[in-house]
mmCIF file of C-alpha atoms in Angstrom:
data_model
loop_
_atom_site.group_PDB
_atom_site.id
_atom_site.type_symbol
_atom_site.label_atom_id
_atom_site.label_comp_id
_atom_site.label_asym_id
_atom_site.label_seq_id
_atom_site.Cartn_x
_atom_site.Cartn_y
_atom_site.Cartn_z
ATOM 1 C CA UNK I 86 -216.391 72.350 -18.276
ATOM 2 C CA UNK I 87 -214.042 74.378 -20.372
ATOM 3 C CA UNK I 88 -212.434 77.677 -19.626
ATOM 4 C CA UNK I 89 -214.203 80.612 -21.095
ATOM 5 C CA UNK I 90 -211.167 82.202 -22.621
ATOM 6 C CA UNK I 91 -209.856 79.449 -24.876
ATOM 7 C CA UNK I 92 -210.801 79.740 -28.544
ATOM 8 C CA UNK I 93 -213.906 77.919 -29.711
ATOM 9 C CA UNK I 94 -213.059 74.602 -31.302
ATOM 10 C CA UNK I 95 -214.953 71.629 -32.658
ATOM 11 C CA UNK I 96 -215.241 70.074 -29.205
ATOM 12 C CA UNK I 97 -217.212 73.152 -28.187
ATOM 13 C CA UNK I 98 -219.483 73.038 -31.207
ATOM 14 C CA UNK I 99 -220.226 69.424 -30.509
ATOM 15 C CA UNK I 100 -220.736 69.959 -26.785
ATOM 16 C CA UNK I 101 -222.981 72.911 -27.588
ATOM 17 C CA UNK I 102 -225.187 70.635 -29.638
ATOM 18 C CA UNK I 103 -225.362 68.216 -26.728
ATOM 19 C CA UNK I 104 -226.190 70.941 -24.228
ATOM 20 C CA UNK I 105 -223.051 70.220 -22.255
ATOM 21 C CA UNK I 106 -221.653 73.714 -21.926
ATOM 22 C CA UNK I 107 -222.062 76.103 -19.045
ATOM 23 C CA UNK I 108 -223.815 79.356 -19.657
ATOM 24 C CA UNK I 109 -220.791 81.510 -20.334
ATOM 25 C CA UNK I 110 -219.297 79.053 -22.745
ATOM 26 C CA UNK I 111 -222.596 78.568 -24.501
ATOM 27 C CA UNK I 112 -222.890 82.292 -25.072
ATOM 28 C CA UNK I 113 -219.349 82.329 -26.429
ATOM 29 C CA UNK I 114 -220.169 79.540 -28.861
ATOM 30 C CA UNK I 115 -223.318 81.311 -29.965
ATOM 31 C CA UNK I 116 -221.513 84.498 -30.806
ATOM 32 C CA UNK I 117 -218.827 82.485 -32.587
ATOM 33 C CA UNK I 118 -221.498 80.781 -34.666
ATOM 34 C CA UNK I 119 -223.028 84.131 -35.543
ATOM 35 C CA UNK I 120 -219.673 85.356 -36.813
ATOM 36 C CA UNK I 121 -218.611 82.181 -38.581
ATOM 37 C CA UNK I 122 -221.126 80.877 -41.098
ATOM 38 C CA UNK I 123 -218.963 77.822 -41.821
ATOM 39 C CA UNK I 124 -219.109 76.851 -38.153
ATOM 40 C CA UNK I 125 -222.869 77.301 -38.179
ATOM 41 C CA UNK I 126 -223.115 75.153 -41.296
ATOM 42 C CA UNK I 127 -221.064 72.497 -39.613
ATOM 43 C CA UNK I 128 -223.322 72.552 -36.590
ATOM 44 C CA UNK I 129 -226.346 72.183 -38.864
ATOM 45 C CA UNK I 130 -224.750 69.199 -40.526
ATOM 46 C CA UNK I 131 -223.903 67.583 -37.194
ATOM 47 C CA UNK I 132 -227.503 68.060 -36.158
ATOM 48 C CA UNK I 133 -228.773 66.488 -39.328
ATOM 49 C CA UNK I 134 -226.479 63.478 -39.077
ATOM 50 C CA UNK I 135 -227.512 63.053 -35.450
ATOM 51 C CA UNK I 136 -231.106 63.037 -36.501
ATOM 52 C CA UNK I 137 -230.380 60.522 -39.259
ATOM 53 C CA UNK I 138 -228.760 58.221 -36.711
ATOM 54 C CA UNK I 139 -231.672 58.545 -34.327
ATOM 55 C CA UNK I 140 -234.103 57.758 -37.097
ATOM 56 C CA UNK I 141 -232.049 54.818 -38.276
ATOM 57 C CA UNK I 142 -231.931 53.288 -34.845
ATOM 58 C CA UNK I 143 -235.325 54.316 -33.542
ATOM 59 C CA UNK I 144 -237.029 51.273 -34.943
ATOM 60 C CA UNK I 145 -234.643 48.879 -33.264
ATOM 61 C CA UNK I 146 -236.614 49.116 -30.069
ATOM 62 C CA UNK I 147 -239.947 48.599 -31.760
ATOM 63 C CA UNK I 148 -240.065 44.822 -31.821
ATOM 64 C CA UNK I 149 -239.488 44.566 -28.098
ATOM 65 C CA UNK I 150 -242.632 42.474 -27.707
ATOM 66 C CA UNK I 151 -241.124 39.642 -29.708
ATOM 67 C CA UNK I 152 -238.639 39.061 -26.926
ATOM 68 C CA UNK I 153 -240.501 39.615 -23.702
ATOM 69 C CA UNK I 154 -237.948 37.951 -21.469
ATOM 70 C CA UNK I 155 -234.259 37.293 -21.756
ATOM 71 C CA UNK I 156 -233.317 33.660 -22.187
ATOM 72 C CA UNK I 157 -231.117 33.915 -19.150
ATOM 73 C CA UNK I 158 -234.087 34.736 -16.964
ATOM 74 C CA UNK I 159 -236.510 32.278 -18.528
ATOM 75 C CA UNK I 160 -234.101 29.420 -18.211
ATOM 76 C CA UNK I 161 -233.317 30.121 -14.629
ATOM 77 C CA UNK I 162 -234.293 27.616 -12.042
ATOM 78 C CA UNK I 163 -235.952 28.799 -8.854
ATOM 79 C CA UNK I 164 -234.082 31.443 -7.027
ATOM 80 C CA UNK I 165 -233.177 29.263 -4.053
ATOM 81 C CA UNK I 166 -230.605 27.423 -6.072
ATOM 82 C CA UNK I 167 -228.661 30.597 -6.357
ATOM 83 C CA UNK I 168 -228.254 31.025 -2.664
ATOM 84 C CA UNK I 169 -225.636 28.345 -2.058
ATOM 85 C CA UNK I 170 -223.813 29.677 -5.065
ATOM 86 C CA UNK I 171 -223.870 33.211 -3.815
ATOM 87 C CA UNK I 172 -222.795 32.107 -0.360
ATOM 88 C CA UNK I 173 -220.036 29.965 -1.764
ATOM 89 C CA UNK I 174 -218.859 32.849 -3.859
ATOM 90 C CA UNK I 175 -218.900 35.149 -0.866
ATOM 91 C CA UNK I 176 -217.023 32.665 1.283
ATOM 92 C CA UNK I 177 -214.462 32.136 -1.391
ATOM 93 C CA UNK I 178 -214.094 35.863 -1.537
ATOM 94 C CA UNK I 179 -213.540 36.019 2.194
ATOM 95 C CA UNK I 180 -211.055 33.167 2.105
ATOM 96 C CA UNK I 181 -209.027 34.748 -0.608
ATOM 97 C CA UNK I 182 -209.441 38.135 0.935
ATOM 98 C CA UNK I 183 -210.475 39.461 -2.417
ATOM 99 C CA UNK I 184 -213.610 39.798 -4.341
ATOM 100 C CA UNK I 185 -212.698 39.933 -7.929
ATOM 101 C CA UNK I 186 -214.749 41.587 -10.563
ATOM 102 C CA UNK I 187 -213.042 41.174 -13.856
ATOM 103 C CA UNK I 188 -214.029 43.684 -16.432
ATOM 104 C CA UNK I 189 -212.492 41.696 -19.186
ATOM 105 C CA UNK I 190 -212.587 37.988 -18.596
ATOM 106 C CA UNK I 191 -209.865 37.154 -21.078
ATOM 107 C CA UNK I 192 -207.617 38.882 -18.633
ATOM 108 C CA UNK I 193 -208.509 36.189 -16.157
ATOM 109 C CA UNK I 194 -206.001 33.849 -17.719
ATOM 110 C CA UNK I 195 -203.348 36.468 -17.781
ATOM 111 C CA UNK I 196 -200.974 35.572 -14.973
ATOM 112 C CA UNK I 197 -198.639 38.515 -15.268
ATOM 113 C CA UNK I 198 -201.519 40.917 -15.099
ATOM 114 C CA UNK I 199 -203.211 39.096 -12.238
ATOM 115 C CA UNK I 200 -199.946 39.022 -10.298
ATOM 116 C CA UNK I 201 -199.531 42.738 -10.828
ATOM 117 C CA UNK I 202 -202.957 43.548 -9.406
ATOM 118 C CA UNK I 203 -202.432 41.226 -6.473
ATOM 119 C CA UNK I 204 -199.027 42.625 -5.619
ATOM 120 C CA UNK I 205 -200.236 46.173 -5.923
ATOM 121 C CA UNK I 206 -203.079 45.589 -3.481
ATOM 122 C CA UNK I 207 -200.851 43.733 -1.073
ATOM 123 C CA UNK I 208 -198.287 46.500 -1.190
ATOM 124 C CA UNK I 209 -200.987 49.113 -0.727
ATOM 125 C CA UNK I 210 -202.454 47.338 2.293
ATOM 126 C CA UNK I 211 -199.062 46.650 3.867
ATOM 127 C CA UNK I 212 -197.281 49.895 3.185
ATOM 128 C CA UNK I 213 -199.674 52.662 2.268
ATOM 129 C CA UNK I 214 -202.419 52.218 4.799
ATOM 130 C CA UNK I 215 -200.087 51.411 7.671
ATOM 131 C CA UNK I 216 -197.272 53.877 7.465
ATOM 132 C CA UNK I 217 -193.788 53.427 8.809
ATOM 133 C CA UNK I 218 -193.255 49.958 7.394
ATOM 134 C CA UNK I 219 -190.144 50.745 5.436
ATOM 135 C CA UNK I 220 -187.930 53.714 4.774
ATOM 136 C CA UNK I 221 -189.756 56.247 2.693
ATOM 137 C CA UNK I 222 -188.208 58.300 -0.005
ATOM 138 C CA UNK I 223 -189.641 61.788 -0.011
ATOM 139 C CA UNK I 224 -188.762 65.043 -1.646
ATOM 140 C CA UNK I 225 -189.556 66.826 -4.861
ATOM 141 C CA UNK I 226 -190.734 64.913 -7.871
ATOM 142 C CA UNK I 227 -187.410 65.193 -9.694
ATOM 143 C CA UNK I 228 -185.555 63.602 -6.841
ATOM 144 C CA UNK I 229 -188.177 60.901 -6.382
ATOM 145 C CA UNK I 230 -188.314 60.185 -10.111
ATOM 146 C CA UNK I 231 -184.562 59.746 -10.197
ATOM 147 C CA UNK I 232 -184.668 57.343 -7.263
ATOM 148 C CA UNK I 233 -187.564 55.497 -8.795
ATOM 149 C CA UNK I 234 -185.872 55.082 -12.165
ATOM 150 C CA UNK I 235 -182.607 53.961 -10.604
ATOM 151 C CA UNK I 236 -184.368 51.471 -8.390
ATOM 152 C CA UNK I 237 -186.533 49.972 -11.125
ATOM 153 C CA UNK I 238 -183.852 50.078 -13.773
ATOM 154 C CA UNK I 239 -186.179 51.859 -16.167
ATOM 155 C CA UNK I 240 -187.081 55.440 -16.668
ATOM 156 C CA UNK I 241 -190.191 56.132 -14.645
ATOM 157 C CA UNK I 242 -191.580 59.481 -13.631
ATOM 158 C CA UNK I 243 -193.174 59.805 -10.239
ATOM 159 C CA UNK I 244 -196.713 60.860 -11.164
ATOM 160 C CA UNK I 245 -197.869 64.236 -10.016
ATOM 161 C CA UNK I 246 -201.517 64.257 -9.040
ATOM 162 C CA UNK I 247 -201.717 67.725 -7.535
ATOM 163 C CA UNK I 248 -204.240 68.724 -10.207
ATOM 164 C CA UNK I 249 -206.511 66.035 -8.760
ATOM 165 C CA UNK I 250 -205.986 67.142 -5.180
ATOM 166 C CA UNK I 251 -203.587 64.358 -4.206
ATOM 167 C CA UNK I 252 -200.571 65.049 -2.059
ATOM 168 C CA UNK I 253 -197.449 62.930 -2.430
ATOM 169 C CA UNK I 254 -196.542 61.107 0.785
ATOM 170 C CA UNK I 255 -193.565 59.000 -0.154
ATOM 171 C CA UNK I 256 -191.995 56.188 -2.111
ATOM 172 C CA UNK I 257 -191.510 52.662 -0.835
ATOM 173 C CA UNK I 258 -188.899 50.533 -2.523
ATOM 174 C CA UNK I 259 -190.060 46.932 -2.434
ATOM 175 C CA UNK I 260 -189.018 43.519 -3.620
ATOM 176 C CA UNK I 261 -191.578 41.575 -5.638
ATOM 177 C CA UNK I 262 -191.106 37.970 -6.705
ATOM 178 C CA UNK I 263 -189.782 38.941 -10.053
ATOM 179 C CA UNK I 264 -187.679 41.924 -9.104
ATOM 180 C CA UNK I 265 -187.865 45.433 -7.728
ATOM 181 C CA UNK I 266 -191.191 47.173 -7.381
ATOM 182 C CA UNK I 267 -192.080 50.643 -6.208
ATOM 183 C CA UNK I 268 -195.073 51.936 -4.346
ATOM 184 C CA UNK I 269 -195.745 55.651 -4.433
ATOM 185 C CA UNK I 270 -198.212 56.720 -1.796
ATOM 186 C CA UNK I 271 -200.490 59.737 -2.080
ATOM 187 C CA UNK I 272 -203.244 61.140 0.066
ATOM 188 C CA UNK I 273 -206.409 62.866 -1.051
ATOM 189 C CA UNK I 274 -208.004 65.803 0.740
ATOM 190 C CA UNK I 275 -210.069 63.418 2.876
ATOM 191 C CA UNK I 276 -206.908 61.661 3.999
ATOM 192 C CA UNK I 277 -207.512 58.542 1.951
ATOM 193 C CA UNK I 278 -204.441 56.782 0.637
ATOM 194 C CA UNK I 279 -203.985 56.163 -3.048
ATOM 195 C CA UNK I 280 -201.024 54.129 -4.246
ATOM 196 C CA UNK I 281 -199.244 53.886 -7.544
ATOM 197 C CA UNK I 282 -197.403 50.643 -8.057
ATOM 198 C CA UNK I 283 -194.677 50.230 -10.646
ATOM 199 C CA UNK I 284 -192.794 47.134 -11.589
ATOM 200 C CA UNK I 285 -190.264 46.436 -14.300
ATOM 201 C CA UNK I 286 -191.136 43.395 -16.376
ATOM 202 C CA UNK I 287 -188.879 41.147 -18.390
ATOM 203 C CA UNK I 288 -191.500 40.689 -21.064
ATOM 204 C CA UNK I 289 -192.715 43.396 -23.361
ATOM 205 C CA UNK I 290 -196.485 43.423 -23.147
ATOM 206 C CA UNK I 291 -199.257 45.841 -23.722
ATOM 207 C CA UNK I 292 -202.757 45.689 -22.298
ATOM 208 C CA UNK I 293 -205.504 48.190 -21.757
ATOM 209 C CA UNK I 294 -206.600 49.267 -18.317
ATOM 210 C CA UNK I 295 -208.128 46.468 -16.281
ATOM 211 C CA UNK I 296 -210.025 46.822 -13.055
ATOM 212 C CA UNK I 297 -210.609 44.799 -9.988
ATOM 213 C CA UNK I 298 -212.046 45.155 -6.522
ATOM 214 C CA UNK I 299 -209.784 43.615 -3.941
ATOM 215 C CA UNK I 300 -209.122 43.998 -0.258
ATOM 216 C CA UNK I 301 -211.682 46.758 0.113
ATOM 217 C CA UNK I 302 -210.055 48.874 -2.573
ATOM 218 C CA UNK I 303 -210.328 49.373 -6.278
ATOM 219 C CA UNK I 304 -207.338 48.548 -8.423
ATOM 220 C CA UNK I 305 -206.777 49.811 -11.933
ATOM 221 C CA UNK I 306 -203.806 48.376 -13.741
ATOM 222 C CA UNK I 307 -202.169 47.735 -17.034
ATOM 223 C CA UNK I 308 -199.009 46.526 -18.655
ATOM 224 C CA UNK I 309 -197.205 48.716 -21.079
ATOM 225 C CA UNK I 310 -193.975 47.721 -22.745
ATOM 226 C CA UNK I 311 -191.746 46.584 -19.891
ATOM 227 C CA UNK I 312 -193.666 48.288 -17.148
ATOM 228 C CA UNK I 313 -196.447 47.108 -14.897
ATOM 229 C CA UNK I 314 -198.557 49.941 -13.539
ATOM 230 C CA UNK I 315 -201.340 49.853 -10.995
ATOM 231 C CA UNK I 316 -203.298 52.407 -9.002
ATOM 232 C CA UNK I 317 -204.977 51.284 -5.791
ATOM 233 C CA UNK I 318 -207.271 53.046 -3.376
ATOM 234 C CA UNK I 319 -210.574 52.935 -1.558
ATOM 235 C CA UNK I 320 -211.991 55.531 -3.937
ATOM 236 C CA UNK I 321 -214.828 55.264 -6.411
ATOM 237 C CA UNK I 322 -213.719 53.627 -9.616
ATOM 238 C CA UNK I 323 -214.334 56.773 -11.656
ATOM 239 C CA UNK I 324 -212.091 58.873 -9.448
ATOM 240 C CA UNK I 325 -209.420 56.231 -9.420
ATOM 241 C CA UNK I 326 -209.636 55.809 -13.155
ATOM 242 C CA UNK I 327 -208.964 59.485 -13.616
ATOM 243 C CA UNK I 328 -205.941 59.240 -11.357
ATOM 244 C CA UNK I 329 -204.711 56.164 -13.205
ATOM 245 C CA UNK I 330 -205.050 57.883 -16.541
ATOM 246 C CA UNK I 331 -203.244 61.016 -15.433
ATOM 247 C CA UNK I 332 -200.362 58.985 -14.043
ATOM 248 C CA UNK I 333 -200.288 56.884 -17.161
ATOM 249 C CA UNK I 334 -200.192 59.855 -19.477
ATOM 250 C CA UNK I 335 -197.370 61.410 -17.504
ATOM 251 C CA UNK I 336 -195.321 58.295 -18.022
ATOM 252 C CA UNK I 337 -196.311 56.287 -20.986
ATOM 253 C CA UNK I 338 -199.192 57.845 -22.774
ATOM 254 C CA UNK I 339 -199.134 60.678 -25.197
ATOM 255 C CA UNK I 340 -195.745 61.890 -24.096
ATOM 256 C CA UNK I 341 -194.064 59.043 -25.940
ATOM 257 C CA UNK L 102 -239.175 37.746 -9.675
ATOM 258 C CA UNK L 103 -237.288 39.627 -7.011
ATOM 259 C CA UNK L 104 -236.472 43.285 -7.040
ATOM 260 C CA UNK L 105 -233.216 42.865 -8.913
ATOM 261 C CA UNK L 106 -234.900 40.947 -11.685
ATOM 262 C CA UNK L 107 -237.745 43.419 -11.947
ATOM 263 C CA UNK L 108 -235.367 46.274 -12.289
ATOM 264 C CA UNK L 109 -233.227 44.330 -14.687
ATOM 265 C CA UNK L 110 -236.209 43.638 -16.854
ATOM 266 C CA UNK L 111 -237.029 47.320 -16.969
ATOM 267 C CA UNK L 112 -233.578 48.000 -18.407
ATOM 268 C CA UNK L 113 -233.853 45.484 -21.201
ATOM 269 C CA UNK L 114 -235.377 47.736 -23.873
ATOM 270 C CA UNK L 115 -232.552 50.250 -23.642
ATOM 271 C CA UNK L 116 -229.953 47.502 -23.602
ATOM 272 C CA UNK L 117 -231.509 45.713 -26.536
ATOM 273 C CA UNK L 118 -231.580 48.799 -28.644
ATOM 274 C CA UNK L 119 -227.999 49.643 -27.852
ATOM 275 C CA UNK L 120 -226.806 46.107 -28.580
ATOM 276 C CA UNK L 121 -228.518 46.011 -31.932
ATOM 277 C CA UNK L 122 -227.373 49.431 -32.931
ATOM 278 C CA UNK L 123 -223.812 48.729 -31.880
ATOM 279 C CA UNK L 124 -223.586 45.530 -33.883
ATOM 280 C CA UNK L 125 -225.855 46.771 -36.646
ATOM 281 C CA UNK L 126 -227.385 43.355 -36.754
ATOM 282 C CA UNK L 127 -230.536 42.325 -34.938
ATOM 283 C CA UNK L 128 -229.603 38.722 -34.389
ATOM 284 C CA UNK L 129 -226.127 39.364 -33.148
ATOM 285 C CA UNK L 130 -227.415 42.225 -31.080
ATOM 286 C CA UNK L 131 -229.835 39.832 -29.446
ATOM 287 C CA UNK L 132 -227.006 37.397 -28.733
ATOM 288 C CA UNK L 133 -224.976 40.138 -27.166
ATOM 289 C CA UNK L 134 -227.946 41.154 -25.037
ATOM 290 C CA UNK L 135 -228.536 37.602 -23.879
ATOM 291 C CA UNK L 136 -224.897 36.995 -23.044
ATOM 292 C CA UNK L 137 -224.790 40.243 -21.132
ATOM 293 C CA UNK L 138 -227.928 39.466 -19.170
ATOM 294 C CA UNK L 139 -226.596 36.053 -18.319
ATOM 295 C CA UNK L 140 -223.428 37.562 -17.064
ATOM 296 C CA UNK L 141 -225.327 40.208 -15.113
ATOM 297 C CA UNK L 142 -227.467 37.556 -13.444
ATOM 298 C CA UNK L 143 -224.491 35.440 -12.549
ATOM 299 C CA UNK L 144 -222.813 38.462 -10.992
ATOM 300 C CA UNK L 145 -225.783 39.971 -9.313
ATOM 301 C CA UNK L 146 -224.221 39.523 -5.892
ATOM 302 C CA UNK L 147 -221.554 41.979 -7.006
ATOM 303 C CA UNK L 148 -224.065 44.687 -7.741
ATOM 304 C CA UNK L 149 -224.387 47.004 -4.792
ATOM 305 C CA UNK L 150 -227.537 49.027 -4.307
ATOM 306 C CA UNK L 151 -228.047 51.853 -4.820
ATOM 307 C CA UNK L 152 -225.547 51.997 -7.653
ATOM 308 C CA UNK L 153 -226.919 52.792 -11.045
ATOM 309 C CA UNK L 154 -228.120 49.517 -12.515
ATOM 310 C CA UNK L 155 -228.155 50.803 -16.051
ATOM 311 C CA UNK L 156 -224.580 51.989 -15.890
ATOM 312 C CA UNK L 157 -223.582 48.645 -14.437
ATOM 313 C CA UNK L 158 -225.407 46.748 -17.169
ATOM 314 C CA UNK L 159 -223.989 48.844 -19.970
ATOM 315 C CA UNK L 160 -220.538 48.235 -18.659
ATOM 316 C CA UNK L 161 -221.132 44.523 -18.552
ATOM 317 C CA UNK L 162 -222.460 44.598 -22.069
ATOM 318 C CA UNK L 163 -219.547 46.613 -23.240
ATOM 319 C CA UNK L 164 -217.085 44.151 -21.780
ATOM 320 C CA UNK L 165 -218.896 41.177 -23.202
ATOM 321 C CA UNK L 166 -218.793 42.882 -26.554
ATOM 322 C CA UNK L 167 -215.120 43.792 -26.350
ATOM 323 C CA UNK L 168 -214.337 40.222 -25.359
ATOM 324 C CA UNK L 169 -216.274 38.924 -28.303
ATOM 325 C CA UNK L 170 -214.373 41.244 -30.569
ATOM 326 C CA UNK L 171 -211.089 40.065 -29.196
ATOM 327 C CA UNK L 172 -211.956 36.414 -29.564
ATOM 328 C CA UNK L 173 -213.766 36.669 -32.866
ATOM 329 C CA UNK L 174 -210.891 38.470 -34.523
ATOM 330 C CA UNK L 175 -213.162 40.940 -36.121
ATOM 331 C CA UNK L 176 -215.634 39.268 -38.328
ATOM 332 C CA UNK L 177 -217.094 41.910 -40.594
ATOM 333 C CA UNK L 178 -219.723 43.885 -38.811
ATOM 334 C CA UNK L 179 -222.824 45.577 -39.902
ATOM 335 C CA UNK L 180 -223.918 43.427 -42.772
ATOM 336 C CA UNK L 181 -227.146 42.090 -41.383
ATOM 337 C CA UNK L 182 -229.327 44.938 -40.280
ATOM 338 C CA UNK L 183 -231.529 44.252 -43.197
ATOM 339 C CA UNK L 184 -234.440 46.300 -42.017
ATOM 340 C CA UNK L 185 -232.595 49.435 -41.003
ATOM 341 C CA UNK L 186 -233.830 52.382 -42.852
ATOM 342 C CA UNK L 187 -236.456 50.520 -44.783
ATOM 343 C CA UNK L 188 -240.128 50.218 -43.891
ATOM 344 C CA UNK L 189 -239.966 51.406 -40.320
ATOM 345 C CA UNK L 190 -238.347 54.750 -40.963
ATOM 346 C CA UNK L 191 -241.016 57.346 -40.534
ATOM 347 C CA UNK L 192 -241.521 59.637 -43.450
ATOM 348 C CA UNK L 193 -239.450 62.480 -42.184
ATOM 349 C CA UNK L 194 -237.627 65.486 -43.452
ATOM 350 C CA UNK L 195 -234.475 63.490 -43.866
ATOM 351 C CA UNK L 196 -234.473 61.491 -47.082
ATOM 352 C CA UNK L 197 -233.973 57.788 -46.867
ATOM 353 C CA UNK L 198 -230.823 57.886 -48.920
ATOM 354 C CA UNK L 199 -229.235 60.254 -46.470
ATOM 355 C CA UNK L 200 -230.055 58.014 -43.559
ATOM 356 C CA UNK L 201 -228.486 55.050 -45.313
ATOM 357 C CA UNK L 202 -225.472 57.121 -46.166
ATOM 358 C CA UNK L 203 -225.079 58.122 -42.525
ATOM 359 C CA UNK L 204 -225.417 54.508 -41.450
ATOM 360 C CA UNK L 205 -222.804 53.403 -43.945
ATOM 361 C CA UNK L 206 -220.460 56.014 -42.538
ATOM 362 C CA UNK L 207 -221.327 54.966 -38.993
ATOM 363 C CA UNK L 208 -220.274 51.400 -39.808
ATOM 364 C CA UNK L 209 -216.856 52.586 -40.781
ATOM 365 C CA UNK L 210 -216.209 54.421 -37.526
ATOM 366 C CA UNK L 211 -213.980 52.878 -34.896
ATOM 367 C CA UNK L 212 -215.801 51.192 -32.053
ATOM 368 C CA UNK L 213 -215.048 53.972 -29.519
ATOM 369 C CA UNK L 214 -216.732 56.469 -31.764
ATOM 370 C CA UNK L 215 -219.722 54.273 -32.437
ATOM 371 C CA UNK L 216 -220.186 53.697 -28.730
ATOM 372 C CA UNK L 217 -220.108 57.317 -27.840
ATOM 373 C CA UNK L 218 -222.475 58.291 -30.661
ATOM 374 C CA UNK L 219 -224.940 55.644 -29.585
ATOM 375 C CA UNK L 220 -224.832 56.632 -25.941
ATOM 376 C CA UNK L 221 -224.933 60.392 -26.362
ATOM 377 C CA UNK L 222 -226.786 60.974 -29.619
ATOM 378 C CA UNK L 223 -229.118 58.002 -29.890
ATOM 379 C CA UNK L 224 -229.701 57.221 -26.227
ATOM 380 C CA UNK L 225 -229.301 60.789 -25.047
ATOM 381 C CA UNK L 226 -227.000 60.264 -22.094
ATOM 382 C CA UNK L 227 -225.082 63.157 -20.661
ATOM 383 C CA UNK L 228 -221.329 63.186 -21.143
ATOM 384 C CA UNK L 229 -220.922 62.397 -17.476
ATOM 385 C CA UNK L 230 -223.128 59.375 -17.598
ATOM 386 C CA UNK L 231 -221.685 58.119 -20.859
ATOM 387 C CA UNK L 232 -218.252 58.553 -19.341
ATOM 388 C CA UNK L 233 -219.217 56.354 -16.412
ATOM 389 C CA UNK L 234 -220.562 53.719 -18.753
ATOM 390 C CA UNK L 235 -217.424 53.742 -20.815
ATOM 391 C CA UNK L 236 -215.074 54.069 -17.875
ATOM 392 C CA UNK L 237 -213.366 57.161 -19.232
ATOM 393 C CA UNK L 238 -213.242 60.793 -18.050
ATOM 394 C CA UNK L 239 -216.015 63.118 -19.230
ATOM 395 C CA UNK L 240 -213.443 65.141 -21.142
ATOM 396 C CA UNK L 241 -212.659 62.070 -23.183
ATOM 397 C CA UNK L 242 -216.304 61.675 -24.098
ATOM 398 C CA UNK L 243 -216.388 65.288 -25.184
ATOM 399 C CA UNK L 244 -213.417 65.014 -27.508
ATOM 400 C CA UNK L 245 -214.420 61.578 -28.708
ATOM 401 C CA UNK L 246 -217.864 62.672 -29.725
ATOM 402 C CA UNK L 247 -216.501 65.727 -31.477
ATOM 403 C CA UNK L 248 -214.132 63.501 -33.426
ATOM 404 C CA UNK L 249 -216.908 61.032 -34.147
ATOM 405 C CA UNK L 250 -219.110 63.743 -35.603
ATOM 406 C CA UNK L 251 -216.287 65.029 -37.761
ATOM 407 C CA UNK L 252 -215.555 61.540 -39.023
ATOM 408 C CA UNK L 253 -219.183 60.848 -39.668
ATOM 409 C CA UNK L 254 -219.387 64.026 -41.652
ATOM 410 C CA UNK L 255 -216.294 63.262 -43.717
ATOM 411 C CA UNK L 256 -217.275 59.677 -44.398
ATOM 412 C CA UNK L 257 -220.848 60.560 -45.279
ATOM 413 C CA UNK L 258 -219.551 63.074 -47.743
ATOM 414 C CA UNK L 259 -217.290 60.506 -49.342
ATOM 415 C CA UNK L 260 -220.296 58.281 -49.710
ATOM 416 C CA UNK L 261 -222.201 60.980 -51.517
ATOM 417 C CA UNK L 262 -219.738 60.658 -54.297
ATOM 418 C CA UNK L 263 -217.363 63.107 -55.861
ATOM 419 C CA UNK L 264 -218.004 66.681 -55.014
ATOM 420 C CA UNK L 265 -216.205 69.641 -56.381
ATOM 421 C CA UNK L 266 -212.580 68.845 -56.067
ATOM 422 C CA UNK L 267 -209.715 71.142 -56.473
ATOM 423 C CA UNK L 268 -207.849 70.638 -59.726
ATOM 424 C CA UNK L 269 -204.269 71.661 -59.873
#
């Protein structure tokens, strides 16, 4: 929901059409439209193009009857056969201590990325959830960012998540297999720990955000240039994603 | 059929429509649907009630699709929806040519914009729900759809041919 005072822009016009504005903002858009015929014309054109799209795609659902059942379900053998599989999968999950849900399966073969997620979760479980495991660096974000950059050998800003209600707890300086790694621990208003994991990488790689469920927490992670970045916490994926994106933007995203 | 399968089956129409619209090709849309359903069935033990099944399925479909795109190195899309806009379009206020023009513009949009238009405009999901399906913040959906509409407008206009242009 947008603030009522900012000027009306195209996002508002679009959101108005979708009924996504609160009452005050809607009224503001309406009076803007009354005063600006070109904005009203634009809205009318959006509406018309929307309608054209709906009409174009409406028929796609018509021939549903031709495909009553998905092949995957028709071809399936009786359900019992799935039980050993499910159990095996669960046991494997227990053995490994992780249940992995890959959002992009090409990532599965990506060792560097997999290692990053694994390390981040391990670090989170060892250092964030059980405090007092290693000396913590605390202080204001400038001080912590300086420490972080010096330790990793790359310029990294300690993310500030105060806009999302997260309080900074401290920085752990760790040693990963391939070099230094840093775990920044935060706490939300319910006292749940959220960790940001940073690692400097020799290779220059770029991936999108990937996600995984591991060790009872969600992990969101990506590689960007020479930096590995992961956010871990027992929070819903959507909340964690927001945190990950904010931290990412502060460091690597639009700022660069 | 157990409860999961029953509920899965109920979601198929929406998924099918989305798949076909996204690929702009009935056959490939059907393939995408089938691959996604297969994946959903093989991962059913990872679905936790009472999460939203539709959101879960859309996300699976989206990832299957993105994977296909990555592996297929972008074969040209949108060449096979032979029947779009032809017989089945109801005689409406919007002329056929304008619908085709909008579709042609739609095909030229980047995938993120096509996705968001399909979810919000065609399927009618709220920004919040579309955001969950796409795994982005609601604010991103808002700006993305605004950009998509602008693009659609610009591209559709290009398609209409030369308009009055400014001469030096």
